[in-house]
Coordinates of C-alpha atoms in Angstrom, one line a residue:
Chain P
M987 CA -109.1 73.3 -1.9
A988 CA -106.6 74.9 0.5
T989 CA -105.0 72.6 3.1
E990 CA -103.7 73.7 6.5
P991 CA -100.2 75.3 6.2
E992 CA -97.8 73.3 8.1
T993 CA -96.4 76.1 10.2
P994 CA -98.9 78.3 12.1
V995 CA -99.3 81.7 10.5
A996 CA -98.3 83.6 13.7
A997 CA -95.0 81.8 13.9
L998 CA -94.2 82.6 10.2
A999 CA -94.5 86.3 10.7
A1000 CA -92.1 86.3 13.6
E1001 CA -89.4 84.1 11.9
P1002 CA -86.2 85.7 10.7
A1003 CA -85.5 85.8 7.0
V1004 CA -85.2 82.3 5.6
P1005 CA -82.0 80.9 4.3
S1006 CA -81.7 82.2 0.7
L1007 CA -81.8 80.1 -2.4
V1008 CA -78.0 80.3 -2.6
D1009 CA -77.5 79.2 1.0
R1010 CA -80.0 76.3 0.7
Y1011 CA -78.5 74.6 -2.3
F1012 CA -74.9 76.0 -2.7
T1013 CA -71.6 76.2 -0.9
R1014 CA -69.8 79.4 -1.3
W1015 CA -66.1 79.0 -2.2
Y1016 CA -63.9 82.2 -2.2
K1017 CA -60.8 82.7 -4.2
A1018 CA -59.0 85.9 -3.3
D1019 CA -56.7 88.0 -5.5
V1020 CA -57.3 86.0 -8.7
K1021 CA -54.3 86.1 -11.0
G1022 CA -52.4 88.0 -8.4
K1023 CA -54.6 91.1 -8.7
P1024 CA -55.4 92.5 -5.3
C1025 CA -58.9 92.3 -4.2
E1026 CA -60.2 90.8 -7.4
D1027 CA -61.9 88.1 -5.4
H1028 CA -64.2 85.6 -7.0
C1029 CA -66.9 83.5 -5.4
I1030 CA -67.7 80.1 -6.8
L1031 CA -71.1 78.8 -5.9
Q1032 CA -71.1 75.0 -5.9
H1033 CA -74.4 73.2 -6.0
S1034 CA -74.9 69.9 -4.3
N1035 CA -75.0 68.4 -7.8
R1036 CA -71.4 69.7 -8.4
I1037 CA -72.3 72.4 -10.9
C1038 CA -70.4 75.7 -10.3
V1039 CA -71.8 79.2 -10.8
I1040 CA -69.1 81.8 -11.2
T1041 CA -69.8 85.0 -9.4
L1042 CA -67.8 87.9 -8.0
A1043 CA -67.2 88.2 -4.2
G1044 CA -68.5 91.3 -2.4
S1045 CA -64.9 92.5 -2.0
H1046 CA -64.3 92.8 -5.7
P1047 CA -63.6 96.3 -6.9
V1048 CA -66.5 96.2 -9.5
L1049 CA -68.9 95.7 -6.6
Q1050 CA -67.7 98.7 -4.6
S1051 CA -70.0 101.7 -4.4
G1052 CA -69.4 104.4 -6.9
K1053 CA -68.2 102.0 -9.6
A1054 CA -70.2 102.2 -12.8
I1055 CA -70.0 99.6 -15.5
K1056 CA -69.9 100.9 -19.1
S1057 CA -70.1 97.5 -20.8
I1058 CA -69.3 93.9 -20.5
S1059 CA -68.0 91.7 -23.2
Y1060 CA -67.5 88.0 -23.7
Q1061 CA -65.1 88.6 -26.5
I1062 CA -61.9 87.7 -24.7
S1063 CA -59.5 87.7 -27.6
T1064 CA -59.8 88.4 -31.4
N1065 CA -60.6 84.7 -32.0
C1066 CA -62.4 83.8 -28.9
S1067 CA -65.8 84.7 -27.7
R1068 CA -67.4 82.8 -24.9
L1069 CA -70.7 83.5 -26.6
Q1070 CA -69.7 81.0 -29.2
N1071 CA -70.0 78.2 -26.7
K1072 CA -72.7 75.9 -27.9
V1073 CA -73.6 72.9 -25.8
S1074 CA -76.0 70.1 -26.8
G1075 CA -77.4 66.9 -25.3
K1076 CA -77.4 65.4 -21.9
F1077 CA -73.6 65.0 -22.0
K1078 CA -73.0 68.6 -22.9
R1079 CA -71.1 68.0 -26.1
G1080 CA -69.5 71.0 -27.7
A1081 CA -68.8 72.8 -24.5
Q1082 CA -65.5 74.6 -24.2
I1083 CA -63.3 72.8 -21.7
L1084 CA -61.5 75.3 -19.7
T1085 CA -58.8 75.4 -17.1
E1086 CA -58.7 77.4 -14.0
L1087 CA -57.1 80.6 -15.3
A1088 CA -59.3 80.9 -18.4
P1089 CA -60.8 84.3 -18.8
L1090 CA -64.6 84.5 -19.1
C1091 CA -65.4 88.1 -19.8
K1092 CA -64.2 91.6 -19.6
I1093 CA -65.8 94.4 -17.7
Y1094 CA -65.2 98.0 -18.9
C1095 CA -65.9 100.7 -16.3
S1096 CA -66.8 104.3 -16.8
D1097 CA -63.7 105.4 -14.9
G1098 CA -61.5 103.6 -17.5
E1099 CA -60.7 100.6 -15.4
E1100 CA -60.9 97.1 -17.0
Y1101 CA -61.4 93.9 -15.1
T1102 CA -61.4 90.3 -16.2
I1103 CA -63.5 87.6 -14.6
Y1104 CA -61.9 84.2 -14.6
I1105 CA -63.4 80.8 -14.4
C1106 CA -61.3 79.7 -11.4
V1107 CA -62.4 76.0 -11.7
R1108 CA -61.7 73.5 -14.4
G1109 CA -64.6 72.1 -16.3
R1110 CA -67.0 72.4 -19.2
L1111 CA -68.4 75.8 -19.8
M1112 CA -72.2 75.4 -19.9
V1113 CA -73.6 78.8 -20.0
V1114 CA -72.5 82.4 -20.0
N1115 CA -75.0 84.9 -18.6
E1116 CA -76.2 87.1 -21.4
N1117 CA -78.4 89.1 -19.0
I1118 CA -75.4 91.0 -17.8
L1119 CA -74.6 92.0 -21.4
H1120 CA -77.9 93.7 -21.8
K1121 CA -78.1 95.1 -18.3
P1122 CA -74.6 95.3 -16.7
S1123 CA -76.0 96.9 -13.5
I1124 CA -77.5 93.5 -12.7
L1125 CA -74.0 92.3 -12.0
Q1126 CA -73.7 94.9 -9.2
E1127 CA -77.3 94.7 -7.9
K1128 CA -77.5 90.9 -7.7
P1129 CA -73.9 89.5 -7.9
S1130 CA -74.8 86.2 -6.2
T1131 CA -77.9 85.4 -8.3
E1132 CA -79.0 87.1 -11.5
G1133 CA -75.7 88.8 -11.9
Y1134 CA -73.7 85.6 -12.2
T1135 CA -71.1 85.3 -15.0
A1136 CA -71.1 81.7 -16.1
V1137 CA -72.1 78.1 -15.2
V1138 CA -69.4 75.4 -15.3
L1139 CA -69.8 71.6 -15.1
P1140 CA -66.7 70.0 -13.6
K1141 CA -65.7 66.4 -14.2
F1142 CA -67.5 64.1 -11.8
E1143 CA -64.2 62.8 -10.3
E1144 CA -62.9 66.3 -9.8
S1145 CA -66.0 67.8 -8.2
K1146 CA -64.4 68.0 -4.7
S1147 CA -60.8 68.7 -5.8
I1148 CA -61.5 71.8 -7.9
T1149 CA -62.1 73.9 -4.8
E1150 CA -58.9 72.9 -3.1
G1151 CA -57.2 76.1 -2.0
F1152 CA -60.4 78.1 -1.9
T1153 CA -61.7 79.3 1.4
D1154 CA -65.3 78.9 2.5
T1155 CA -65.4 82.2 4.4
K1156 CA -65.5 85.7 3.1
T1157 CA -62.3 87.6 3.0
V1158 CA -62.4 90.8 5.1
Chain X
M1445 CA -83.5 17.4 -11.0
D1446 CA -83.2 19.6 -14.1
N1447 CA -81.3 17.1 -16.2
L1448 CA -83.5 14.4 -17.6
S1449 CA -80.6 13.1 -19.7
Q1450 CA -80.2 9.9 -21.4
N1451 CA -76.9 8.2 -21.4
G1452 CA -77.4 5.6 -24.0
E1453 CA -79.9 3.9 -26.2
G1454 CA -83.2 2.7 -25.2
K1455 CA -86.2 3.8 -23.2
T1456 CA -86.1 6.3 -20.4
S1457 CA -87.0 5.3 -16.9
I1458 CA -87.2 7.2 -13.7
I1459 CA -85.3 6.0 -10.7
E1460 CA -85.7 7.2 -7.2
D1461 CA -83.6 10.2 -7.1
G1462 CA -85.3 11.6 -10.1
S1463 CA -82.6 11.2 -12.6
I1464 CA -83.3 9.4 -15.8
A1465 CA -81.1 6.3 -16.5
S1466 CA -81.0 4.1 -19.5
K1467 CA -82.6 0.7 -19.8
N1468 CA -80.9 -1.5 -22.3
S1469 CA -82.9 -2.1 -25.4
N1470 CA -82.2 -2.5 -29.0
L1471 CA -84.0 0.6 -30.1
N1472 CA -82.0 2.7 -32.6
V1473 CA -82.1 6.4 -32.2
C1474 CA -83.9 8.1 -35.0
N1475 CA -81.5 10.0 -37.3
V1476 CA -84.0 12.8 -37.9
C1477 CA -85.7 13.5 -34.6
L1478 CA -82.8 12.4 -32.5
G1479 CA -85.0 10.4 -30.2
I1480 CA -87.5 13.1 -29.4
L1481 CA -90.5 11.4 -30.9
Q1482 CA -89.3 8.1 -29.7
N1483 CA -88.7 8.8 -26.0
F1484 CA -90.1 12.1 -25.1
C1485 CA -93.8 11.6 -25.9
E1486 CA -94.5 9.2 -23.0
K1487 CA -96.7 9.9 -20.1
E1488 CA -93.8 9.3 -17.7
F1489 CA -91.8 12.1 -19.2
I1490 CA -94.7 14.5 -19.3
K1491 CA -95.4 13.7 -15.6
K1492 CA -91.9 14.5 -14.7
V1493 CA -92.1 17.9 -16.4
C1494 CA -95.4 18.6 -14.8
Q1495 CA -94.1 17.8 -11.4
K1496 CA -91.5 20.5 -11.9
V1497 CA -94.2 22.9 -13.2
E1498 CA -96.3 22.3 -10.1
A1499 CA -93.3 22.6 -7.8
S1500 CA -92.5 26.0 -9.2
G1501 CA -95.4 27.5 -7.3
F1502 CA -97.0 29.5 -10.1
E1503 CA -100.7 30.1 -10.3
F1504 CA -102.1 29.5 -13.7
T1505 CA -105.4 28.7 -15.6
N1506 CA -103.8 28.0 -18.9
L1507 CA -100.3 27.7 -20.4
V1508 CA -98.3 28.0 -23.5
L1509 CA -95.6 25.4 -24.2
S1510 CA -92.4 26.6 -25.6
I1511 CA -90.3 23.8 -27.0
S1512 CA -86.7 24.4 -28.1
F1513 CA -85.0 21.8 -30.3
P1514 CA -81.3 21.6 -30.9
P1515 CA -80.4 23.6 -34.1
Q1516 CA -78.9 20.5 -35.7
L1517 CA -82.3 19.0 -35.8
S1518 CA -83.4 21.6 -38.4
V1519 CA -80.4 20.5 -40.5
R1520 CA -81.5 16.8 -40.3
E1521 CA -85.1 17.7 -41.0
H1522 CA -83.9 19.6 -44.0
A1523 CA -81.9 16.6 -45.2
A1524 CA -84.9 14.4 -44.8
W1525 CA -87.1 16.8 -46.7
L1526 CA -84.6 16.9 -49.6
L1527 CA -84.5 13.2 -49.7
V1528 CA -88.3 12.9 -49.7
K1529 CA -88.6 15.6 -52.4
Q1530 CA -86.1 13.7 -54.6
E1531 CA -88.0 10.4 -54.2
M1532 CA -91.3 12.1 -55.0
G1533 CA -89.7 13.7 -58.0
K1534 CA -88.8 10.3 -59.3
Q1535 CA -92.4 9.5 -59.3
S1536 CA -93.3 12.7 -61.0
L1537 CA -95.0 14.1 -57.9
S1538 CA -94.2 17.5 -56.6
L1539 CA -94.1 18.3 -53.0
G1540 CA -94.2 21.7 -51.3
R1541 CA -92.3 22.4 -48.0
N1542 CA -95.7 23.0 -46.4
D1543 CA -97.0 19.6 -47.4
I1544 CA -94.6 18.1 -44.8
V1545 CA -95.5 18.3 -41.2
Q1546 CA -92.8 20.1 -39.2
L1547 CA -91.2 18.0 -36.5
K1548 CA -92.0 20.5 -33.8
E1549 CA -95.7 20.7 -34.9
A1550 CA -96.0 16.9 -34.7
Y1551 CA -94.4 16.9 -31.3
K1552 CA -96.8 19.5 -30.0
W1553 CA -99.8 17.6 -31.4
I1554 CA -98.7 14.6 -29.3
I1555 CA -97.7 16.3 -26.1
H1556 CA -100.2 19.2 -25.8
P1557 CA -103.1 17.0 -24.8
L1558 CA -100.9 15.0 -22.5
F1559 CA -99.7 18.2 -20.7
S1560 CA -103.2 19.5 -20.6
E1561 CA -104.6 16.4 -19.0
E1562 CA -101.8 16.1 -16.5
L1563 CA -102.0 19.8 -15.3
G1564 CA -105.8 20.1 -15.7
V1565 CA -105.6 23.3 -17.8
P1566 CA -105.9 24.1 -21.5
I1567 CA -102.9 25.0 -23.7
D1568 CA -103.5 28.5 -25.0
G1569 CA -101.1 30.3 -27.4
K1570 CA -102.0 33.6 -25.7
S1571 CA -101.4 32.5 -22.2
L1572 CA -99.1 34.6 -20.0
F1573 CA -97.8 31.5 -18.3
E1574 CA -95.0 29.9 -20.3
V1575 CA -93.4 26.5 -19.7
S1576 CA -90.2 26.2 -21.7
V1577 CA -88.5 22.9 -22.4
V1578 CA -85.0 23.0 -24.0
F1579 CA -83.5 19.9 -25.7
A1580 CA -79.9 19.5 -26.5
H1581 CA -77.8 16.9 -28.3
P1582 CA -74.1 17.5 -27.7
E1583 CA -73.1 14.5 -29.9
T1584 CA -74.3 16.1 -33.1
V1585 CA -73.5 19.8 -32.4
E1586 CA -71.0 19.8 -35.2
D1587 CA -73.7 19.0 -37.8
C1588 CA -74.2 22.7 -38.2
H1589 CA -70.7 23.8 -38.7
F1590 CA -70.5 23.3 -42.4
L1591 CA -73.2 26.0 -42.8
R1592 CA -70.9 28.7 -41.5
V1593 CA -68.4 27.8 -44.2
I1594 CA -70.9 28.1 -47.0
C1595 CA -73.1 31.0 -45.6
P1596 CA -70.7 32.9 -43.3
D1597 CA -72.9 36.0 -43.2
C1598 CA -75.7 34.2 -41.5
F1599 CA -73.7 33.7 -38.4
K1600 CA -73.0 36.8 -36.3
P1601 CA -70.2 36.8 -33.7
A1602 CA -71.4 35.2 -30.5
K1603 CA -72.2 37.3 -27.5
N1604 CA -71.5 36.0 -24.0
K1605 CA -69.6 33.0 -25.1
K1606 CA -72.9 31.5 -26.4
S1607 CA -72.8 29.4 -29.5
V1608 CA -73.0 31.2 -32.8
F1609 CA -75.2 28.4 -34.1
T1610 CA -78.5 29.6 -32.9
R1611 CA -81.7 28.1 -34.3
M1612 CA -82.5 31.4 -36.1
A1613 CA -79.1 31.6 -37.8
V1614 CA -79.2 27.9 -38.8
M1615 CA -82.7 28.4 -40.3
K1616 CA -81.5 31.4 -42.2
A1617 CA -78.6 29.5 -43.6
L1618 CA -80.8 26.5 -44.6
N1619 CA -83.1 28.8 -46.5
K1620 CA -80.1 30.3 -48.3
I1621 CA -78.0 27.3 -49.1
K1622 CA -78.5 25.6 -52.5
E1623 CA -79.7 22.1 -52.6
E1624 CA -76.6 20.8 -54.4
D1625 CA -74.3 22.5 -51.9
F1626 CA -76.2 21.1 -49.0
C1627 CA -76.2 17.5 -50.3
K1628 CA -72.4 17.7 -50.9
Q1629 CA -71.7 18.7 -47.3
F1630 CA -74.3 16.7 -45.4
P1631 CA -75.4 13.1 -45.8
C1632 CA -78.9 12.5 -46.9
P1633 CA -80.2 10.5 -45.1
P1634 CA -78.3 11.7 -42.0
N1635 CA -76.1 9.5 -39.9
S1636 CA -77.6 7.7 -36.9
P1637 CA -76.6 9.1 -33.5
K1638 CA -75.7 6.9 -30.6
A1639 CA -77.7 8.6 -27.9
V1640 CA -81.0 10.4 -27.8
C1641 CA -81.5 14.0 -26.9
S1642 CA -81.5 15.2 -23.4
V1643 CA -83.6 17.9 -21.7
V1644 CA -81.2 20.6 -20.4
E1645 CA -83.8 23.0 -19.1
I1646 CA -87.3 23.2 -17.9
E1647 CA -88.3 26.7 -16.9
C1648 CA -91.6 28.3 -16.0
A1649 CA -92.3 32.0 -16.2
H1650 CA -95.3 34.2 -16.0
G1651 CA -95.7 37.4 -18.1
A1652 CA -95.9 40.6 -16.2
V1653 CA -99.1 41.9 -14.7
F1654 CA -99.9 45.5 -14.0
V1655 CA -101.3 47.3 -11.0
A1656 CA -102.4 50.9 -11.2
G1657 CA -103.7 53.5 -8.7
R1658 CA -103.2 57.0 -7.4
Y1659 CA -100.9 57.9 -4.5
N1660 CA -100.9 60.8 -2.1
K1661 CA -97.6 61.8 -0.5
Y1662 CA -97.8 63.5 2.9
S1663 CA -94.1 63.5 3.8
R1664 CA -91.7 66.3 2.9
N1665 CA -88.8 64.0 3.4
L1666 CA -89.5 61.1 1.0
P1667 CA -88.0 60.6 -2.4
Q1668 CA -90.1 58.9 -5.1
T1669 CA -87.4 56.4 -5.9
P1670 CA -84.6 55.1 -3.6
W1671 CA -82.0 57.8 -3.1
I1672 CA -78.6 56.0 -3.0
I1673 CA -75.2 57.6 -3.6
D1674 CA -72.1 55.4 -3.7
G1675 CA -74.0 52.5 -2.2
E1676 CA -75.1 54.6 0.7
R1677 CA -78.8 55.3 1.2
K1678 CA -79.3 59.1 1.8
L1679 CA -83.0 58.9 2.8
D1680 CA -85.0 56.2 4.3
S1681 CA -87.4 54.5 1.9
S1682 CA -89.3 55.9 -1.1
V1683 CA -92.8 56.2 -2.5
E1684 CA -92.1 53.4 -4.9
E1685 CA -90.9 51.0 -2.2
L1686 CA -93.6 51.8 0.2
I1687 CA -96.2 50.8 -2.4
S1688 CA -94.4 48.2 -4.4
D1689 CA -92.9 46.1 -1.6
H1690 CA -96.4 45.0 -0.5
L1691 CA -97.3 44.1 -4.1
L1692 CA -94.1 42.2 -4.6
T1693 CA -94.9 40.0 -1.7
V1694 CA -98.5 39.4 -2.4
F1695 CA -98.0 38.7 -6.1
K1696 CA -94.9 36.7 -5.4
A1697 CA -93.1 38.6 -8.1
E1698 CA -89.4 38.6 -8.9
S1699 CA -89.1 42.4 -9.3
F1700 CA -91.1 45.5 -10.2
N1701 CA -91.0 48.6 -12.4
F1702 CA -92.6 51.7 -11.0
S1703 CA -93.8 54.5 -13.2
S1704 CA -96.0 57.5 -12.6
S1705 CA -97.6 60.4 -14.4
G1706 CA -94.8 62.8 -13.6
R1707 CA -93.2 63.1 -10.1
E1708 CA -92.6 65.5 -7.3
D1709 CA -89.5 66.4 -5.4
V1710 CA -88.5 64.9 -2.0
D1711 CA -89.9 68.0 -0.1
V1712 CA -93.1 68.3 -2.0
R1713 CA -96.4 66.8 -0.8
T1714 CA -99.0 65.3 -3.2
L1715 CA -102.5 66.1 -2.1
G1716 CA -106.0 66.0 -3.7
N1717 CA -106.8 62.9 -5.7
G1718 CA -103.2 61.9 -5.9
R1719 CA -100.9 61.1 -8.7
P1720 CA -101.5 58.2 -11.1
F1721 CA -99.0 55.4 -11.0
A1722 CA -98.6 51.9 -12.5
I1723 CA -96.4 49.1 -11.3
E1724 CA -95.3 46.2 -13.5
L1725 CA -94.8 43.1 -11.5
V1726 CA -92.3 40.9 -13.2
N1727 CA -92.7 37.1 -13.2
P1728 CA -95.5 37.0 -10.7
H1729 CA -96.3 33.6 -9.2
R1730 CA -99.8 34.7 -8.1
V1731 CA -102.0 36.6 -10.5
H1732 CA -105.7 36.0 -9.6
F1733 CA -107.2 38.4 -7.2
T1734 CA -110.8 39.4 -6.6
S1735 CA -111.6 43.1 -6.3
Q1736 CA -112.2 42.5 -2.6
E1737 CA -108.7 41.1 -2.3
I1738 CA -107.3 44.2 -4.1
K1739 CA -109.2 46.4 -1.8
E1740 CA -107.7 44.6 1.2
L1741 CA -104.3 45.0 -0.3
Q1742 CA -104.9 48.7 -0.7
Q1743 CA -105.9 48.9 3.0
K1744 CA -102.8 47.0 4.0
I1745 CA -100.6 49.5 2.2
N1746 CA -102.4 52.4 3.7
N1747 CA -102.2 51.0 7.2
S1748 CA -98.5 50.4 6.9
S1749 CA -97.4 54.0 6.4
N1750 CA -98.7 57.5 7.1
K1751 CA -96.2 59.0 4.6
I1752 CA -98.2 57.8 1.6
Q1753 CA -101.7 56.6 0.9
V1754 CA -103.0 54.9 -2.2
R1755 CA -106.5 54.8 -3.8
D1756 CA -108.2 53.2 -6.8
L1757 CA -105.8 50.3 -6.7
Q1758 CA -106.7 47.9 -9.6
L1759 CA -105.3 45.4 -12.1
V1760 CA -104.9 46.9 -15.5
T1761 CA -103.5 45.8 -18.9
R1762 CA -100.2 46.8 -20.4
E1763 CA -102.0 48.9 -23.0
A1764 CA -103.7 51.0 -20.3
I1765 CA -100.3 52.4 -19.2
G1766 CA -100.3 54.6 -22.2
H1767 CA -103.1 56.8 -20.6
M1768 CA -100.8 57.6 -17.7
K1769 CA -97.9 58.6 -19.7
E1770 CA -100.2 60.8 -21.9
G1771 CA -101.0 62.6 -18.7
E1772 CA -97.4 63.4 -18.1
E1773 CA -97.0 65.4 -21.2
E1774 CA -100.4 66.8 -21.9
K1775 CA -102.5 67.4 -18.8
T1776 CA -102.5 70.3 -16.4
K1777 CA -101.4 70.2 -12.8
T1778 CA -102.4 72.5 -9.9
Y1779 CA -100.1 73.5 -7.1
S1780 CA -100.1 75.5 -3.9
A1781 CA -96.9 77.3 -2.9
L1782 CA -96.0 79.2 0.3
I1783 CA -94.0 82.2 -0.8
W1784 CA -91.7 84.5 1.1
T1785 CA -90.8 88.0 0.0
N1786 CA -87.9 90.2 1.2
K1787 CA -89.9 93.3 0.8
A1788 CA -92.9 93.9 3.0
I1789 CA -96.1 93.4 1.0
Q1790 CA -99.8 94.4 1.3
R1791 CA -102.8 92.6 -0.2
K1792 CA -102.9 95.0 -3.0
D1793 CA -99.4 94.0 -4.0
I1794 CA -100.4 90.5 -4.9
E1795 CA -103.9 91.0 -6.2
F1796 CA -102.8 91.6 -9.8
L1797 CA -101.5 88.0 -10.0
D1798 CA -105.1 86.7 -9.8
D1799 CA -105.9 88.4 -13.1
I1800 CA -103.1 87.0 -15.1
K1801 CA -104.3 84.2 -17.4
D1802 CA -102.2 81.9 -19.6
L1803 CA -98.9 83.5 -18.8
K1804 CA -96.2 82.2 -21.1
I1805 CA -92.8 81.6 -19.3
D1806 CA -89.5 80.6 -20.7
Q1807 CA -87.6 78.2 -18.5
K1808 CA -83.9 77.4 -19.1
T1809 CA -82.9 74.1 -17.6
P1810 CA -82.8 74.7 -13.9
L1811 CA -79.3 74.6 -12.3
R1812 CA -80.4 71.9 -9.9
V1813 CA -81.0 69.4 -12.8
L1814 CA -78.5 70.8 -15.3
H1815 CA -76.0 68.0 -14.4
R1816 CA -78.3 65.4 -15.9
R1817 CA -80.5 67.2 -18.3
P1818 CA -79.6 68.9 -21.6
L1819 CA -79.3 72.6 -21.8
A1820 CA -82.6 73.9 -23.3
V1821 CA -85.3 76.5 -23.0
R1822 CA -88.8 75.3 -22.4
T1823 CA -91.8 77.4 -22.9
R1824 CA -94.6 76.7 -20.5
I1825 CA -98.0 78.2 -19.6
I1826 CA -99.2 79.3 -16.2
H1827 CA -102.9 79.1 -16.9
S1828 CA -104.2 80.8 -13.8
M1829 CA -103.2 81.9 -10.3
E1830 CA -104.9 82.7 -7.0
T1831 CA -103.3 84.4 -4.1
H1832 CA -104.0 84.3 -0.4
Y1833 CA -102.3 86.9 1.7
V1834 CA -100.7 85.6 4.9
D1835 CA -98.6 88.5 6.3
E1836 CA -96.2 91.2 5.2
H1837 CA -93.6 88.6 4.0
H1838 CA -95.7 85.6 3.1
F1839 CA -98.5 84.7 0.8
R1840 CA -99.9 81.5 -0.6
L1841 CA -100.1 81.1 -4.4
Y1842 CA -102.3 78.6 -6.1
L1843 CA -101.4 77.9 -9.7
K1844 CA -102.7 75.8 -12.5
T1845 CA -100.0 75.1 -15.0
Q1846 CA -99.1 73.1 -18.1
A1847 CA -97.4 69.8 -17.5
G1848 CA -93.7 70.0 -17.2
T1849 CA -93.5 73.4 -15.5
Y1850 CA -90.8 73.9 -12.9
I1851 CA -92.8 75.6 -10.1
K1852 CA -89.9 76.4 -7.7
E1853 CA -88.0 78.1 -10.5
F1854 CA -91.1 80.1 -11.5
V1855 CA -91.1 81.5 -7.9
H1856 CA -87.5 82.3 -7.3
G1857 CA -86.4 82.8 -10.9
D1858 CA -83.4 80.4 -10.8
F1859 CA -80.7 83.1 -11.2
G1860 CA -82.9 84.8 -13.9
R1861 CA -83.1 81.6 -16.0
T1862 CA -86.9 81.4 -15.7
K1863 CA -88.6 84.5 -17.2
P1864 CA -90.9 85.9 -16.2
N1865 CA -91.0 84.8 -12.6
I1866 CA -92.7 85.9 -9.4
C1867 CA -89.6 88.1 -8.5
S1868 CA -89.7 89.9 -11.8
L1869 CA -93.5 90.2 -11.8
M1870 CA -93.6 91.6 -8.3
D1871 CA -90.2 93.3 -8.3
V1872 CA -89.1 91.7 -5.1
T1873 CA -86.8 88.9 -4.1
A1874 CA -89.1 85.9 -3.5
D1875 CA -88.4 82.4 -2.5
I1876 CA -90.6 79.3 -2.1
L1877 CA -90.9 77.8 1.4
E1878 CA -93.3 75.0 0.7
L1879 CA -94.9 73.4 -2.3
D1880 CA -97.8 71.0 -2.6
V1881 CA -99.2 69.3 -5.6
E1882 CA -103.0 69.9 -5.3
S1883 CA -104.1 67.9 -8.3
V1884 CA -102.8 65.9 -11.3
D1885 CA -105.5 66.4 -13.9
V1886 CA -105.4 62.9 -15.5
D1887 CA -108.6 60.9 -15.4
W1888 CA -106.9 57.6 -15.2
P1889 CA -107.0 55.0 -13.7
P1890 CA -110.8 54.9 -13.4
A1891 CA -111.9 55.9 -9.9
L1892 CA -113.3 53.1 -7.8
D1893 CA -116.0 53.5 -5.1
D1894 CA -114.2 52.8 -1.8

């Protein structure tokens, strides 16, 4: 049945918190002031398999205390909704191929402010996170995991170059 | 040594360095068999081929002979047949194609007993050991060309610069072409060639044999297959190499194909009875092993590494592999996971998990494999769970799940892409520290007493 745990139980209890899921598999790349807008910092989580998860950095206005989100929409223009992105097969056919400044979604806050989240890296749009549509507060509660915005698959050849110009440390 | 070629007319003879030279004689080369029935039915030729077979180092108890004639021989045979049919017709006798003995059949009637006697084994059409002899006759290669003019659709464009006039294509065209058209284009009887055929290839090959067993994996730093990126090996060795390399040596095989009933990540151990696997050994030179010898081979593998261990090692048939792959899709697996929680927990906080039966979960393709798998949602069932409290931030979870469940993602939720998950069930942030496969519930291969 049960086999001996590899680390003795006593040692486990005393250990500090383990590296999180994000820290184990992803590199955090920060892009500050996206599209020139002060403090609208994005954090791109790049997996060792090159896939990028688009999230907001802790310094983004939406994540500051006191900000309440009214709604989130993937309808970024009259003719374009990121929800229409339909991907099929191993080679992800049908994915929208986007460049760095493509908008992903719009956030409408209770105080009237509007923010746009941008993709920041070139590649195929795999997924937009529908969980934040149904429960916008997740974006603020878990910005680095369940509150992500989208998943992008960059071209194999570009997997390193897409984060040129990004910093790998948090902005103050 | 490979080229038993004949430069001119006459009998073949073997000179010291093994090449075949001509002896002058007044024998004309047959215009139908191109010398095959004349020169290549002799004991001396058979002996030469058998020497090569023996030198190849294969172990065999029977064999199948595969003879390949030059395609133009079929054209000449066809011409002869039309001529005979015509003559018989003049005498008001009808003749079916099957009333005539095929050249290849006749050749085999003659040489099979000679091969059998020389090698001391029977010829058996079902044998896995194949000796192939290929004849060619460059002088008459153009005999076939007229067929492409008359039946162009029978001749597909050649791949790899090989001739488009394959035996299959030529036969197809001969079946299609009308008698009158054939006789217009090709002389019946055919012209006599100057030289006899030559043997351009003698090859031996043994069909694949299969070895199955179950493996345990005790290392958290071992991939199942070699992990190589851009020509650089990322981690030393692999499960498949640690097992197969020994088999490759002992069976003297050219290469192997490793497959198993599912697989585990680099950092996951496989405990219990282990995971079923099967290895196809390609072109093995040695194939006969007693069960004692297989047991010793198993011991050898087990002594050579403490990262993996194998059990129930045995020879199996190709058909048996199906049982293993069945296991991958259909059977259940059990796991044990060491889980960390951010919030402090008490025993009562995890007890409810023990009562959950047949929990349905939806798993979107995990991010860690999304680069090579299609985007999809998979519904899986967690049949049962059992918890063991460790401390305020840790507990062990034993689970029995449907095949194809991503366990790590069930624990940490994979960015909310697996629902429900341990985090959502317990309302904590949870992560998985260790994962072990406790059992793979496939009852194949048959367990052996050790």
